[in-house]
Amino acid sequence: LPGKYEELCQRLAEYSNLGAAAGLLHWDQQTYMPSGGGPARARQLATLTRIAHETLTSPETGGLLEAAEREREGEPEGSVAWATLRMARRDYEQATRFPADYVSELARVRSEAQEVWARARAANDYASFAPWLERIVELSRRAADYLGYADEPYDALLDQYEPGLVTAELKATFTALRSALLPLLKAVLARRTEVDDSVLYQPYAVDAQRAFGESVIRDLGYEFERGRQDEAVHPFTTSFSIHDVRITTRFNPNWLSPALFGTLHEAGHAMYEQGIARELEGTILASGASLGVHESQSRLWENVVGRSRPFWHHYFPKLRQAFPEQLARIDEEGFYRAVNKVSPSLIRVEADELTYNLHIMVRFELELALLAGDLAVGDAPGAWADKMEEYLEVRPSDDTEGVLQDVHWSMGVIGYFPTYSIGNLLSAQLYAKAVADHPTIPEQTARGQFGQLLGWMRENVHRFGRTYFPRELVEQATGQPVGGQSYLDYLRAKYSEIYDLG
Ligand code: ZN
């Protein structure tokens, strides 16, 4: 007779299956679905999402969870049963804290606010979006109350995306990072004319871009037998199983960087999912530990590896074979510098490595102030522009390239942006430990071999899936708490050299 734990796992597997089916519908919507399919697809997704939510939150699931916890008390730490029960408890508690009327109100506001935001952004009309942002801030305050928190409401929102991360800790990390980044950025900007990246802005045939990108990620270790790449307007990675993890990209025929580095980025996310231990297939543990840990893997391959000198030592000759005319007048060193040019800009998604986290800090500080009521929604555009000027020495001339640029707030998502920075910090922290354990990793990279680095990530990060919380995982993997020191060391070494800062 199956025990209560097996029964619980059966139910959680159904919950995961429903999520994967919804994921497939969503993937199709973003890649191949004709636009006429939109309304029906929205209904189908709503139905699947509702059934999945009911499966997780039903009183039967709650009863099974309690019974299974009693039945399996004392399972060894780190075992599949221990982790399944711990994460099932967390998911169940989070999902059942919100009253049904709140859930449906949030869904309604989200879908309308996104449409209003898209129009407002196109028309540079913040005033039309402001009442919706007002409602979203209010709904976020309520969410924090339902979820509960120890110190401040923002803690509850952060915890949804980065379990265990608290606001006070994040503030301290950001403050330390900023006080080191700003002088470095100033020094780089004083010499900004020394790097020319015009080589990246030329006609690059899309088919050749695709072929080159796919050959690189095959070398990195992305398995096409368990994945595929398609095109999407907003690139993303999605997993229906450990054995079916798909990525998407977007090509710009006149700019090499978006598809090339975007493909490396998404392949990083995907290799994480493909590297989860097979025994976790179909369980609620078969996903990443958090958004921040996930982003550490994408940033690792996109930036720490993909914008490194050893990487281009190997790949520049191959890229020049693919694009002989475009790259006729530049050498390996010039190309390496071009892909690392620092240039403060208004748009987060186009930011270089040195300025990216400052974009996140602007959003984090505004979110905190909005949530606390210290900043009125009507004053957000001005506060945004002032912060951008203070940190990045650029000031948006309108709200389209200022406060309206990102979709997140219109989706009702507050507390999410910091996970991008956590990912950057962790990418350097994990890489530093991998190289300490295997000092030949850079030499391997220079030969187009990535087995040691990927193997280290598999062994210390990927295989666990969601078995551990991010803090536990990172301390086990690196022997250190999550922090910014490795990232700062990495940026200082790289940019002092490129910009000859002495
Ligand atoms: Zn990402």
mmCIF file of C-alpha atoms in Angstrom, residues 226 237-239 241-243 245 268-277 286-288 294 458 462:
data_model
loop_
_atom_site.group_PDB
_atom_site.id
_atom_site.type_symbol
_atom_site.label_atom_id
_atom_site.label_comp_id
_atom_site.label_asym_id
_atom_site.label_seq_id
_atom_site.Cartn_x
_atom_site.Cartn_y
_atom_site.Cartn_z
ATOM 1 C CA ARG A 226 17.111 17.668 -24.827
ATOM 2 C CA THR A 237 13.997 29.778 -21.392
ATOM 3 C CA THR A 238 11.326 27.263 -20.494
ATOM 4 C CA SER A 239 11.448 23.715 -19.180
ATOM 5 C CA SER A 241 11.053 18.343 -18.178
ATOM 6 C CA ILE A 242 14.747 17.936 -17.374
ATOM 7 C CA HIS A 243 14.875 16.340 -20.841
ATOM 8 C CA VAL A 245 14.500 22.572 -21.924
ATOM 9 C CA GLY A 268 23.101 29.303 -19.194
ATOM 10 C CA HIS A 269 19.581 29.148 -17.771
ATOM 11 C CA ALA A 270 18.888 26.008 -19.788
ATOM 12 C CA MET A 271 22.060 24.129 -18.836
ATOM 13 C CA TYR A 272 21.065 24.660 -15.193
ATOM 14 C CA GLU A 273 17.721 22.945 -15.848
ATOM 15 C CA GLN A 274 19.317 20.203 -17.969
ATOM 16 C CA GLY A 275 21.827 19.555 -15.173
ATOM 17 C CA ILE A 276 19.263 18.781 -12.466
ATOM 18 C CA ALA A 277 19.663 15.237 -11.094
ATOM 19 C CA ALA A 286 13.090 19.909 -10.597
ATOM 20 C CA SER A 287 13.707 23.644 -11.050
ATOM 21 C CA GLY A 288 16.200 26.298 -9.976
ATOM 22 C CA HIS A 294 19.156 30.997 -12.015
ATOM 23 C CA ARG A 458 26.648 20.528 -12.202
ATOM 24 C CA HIS A 462 22.694 22.196 -10.912
#
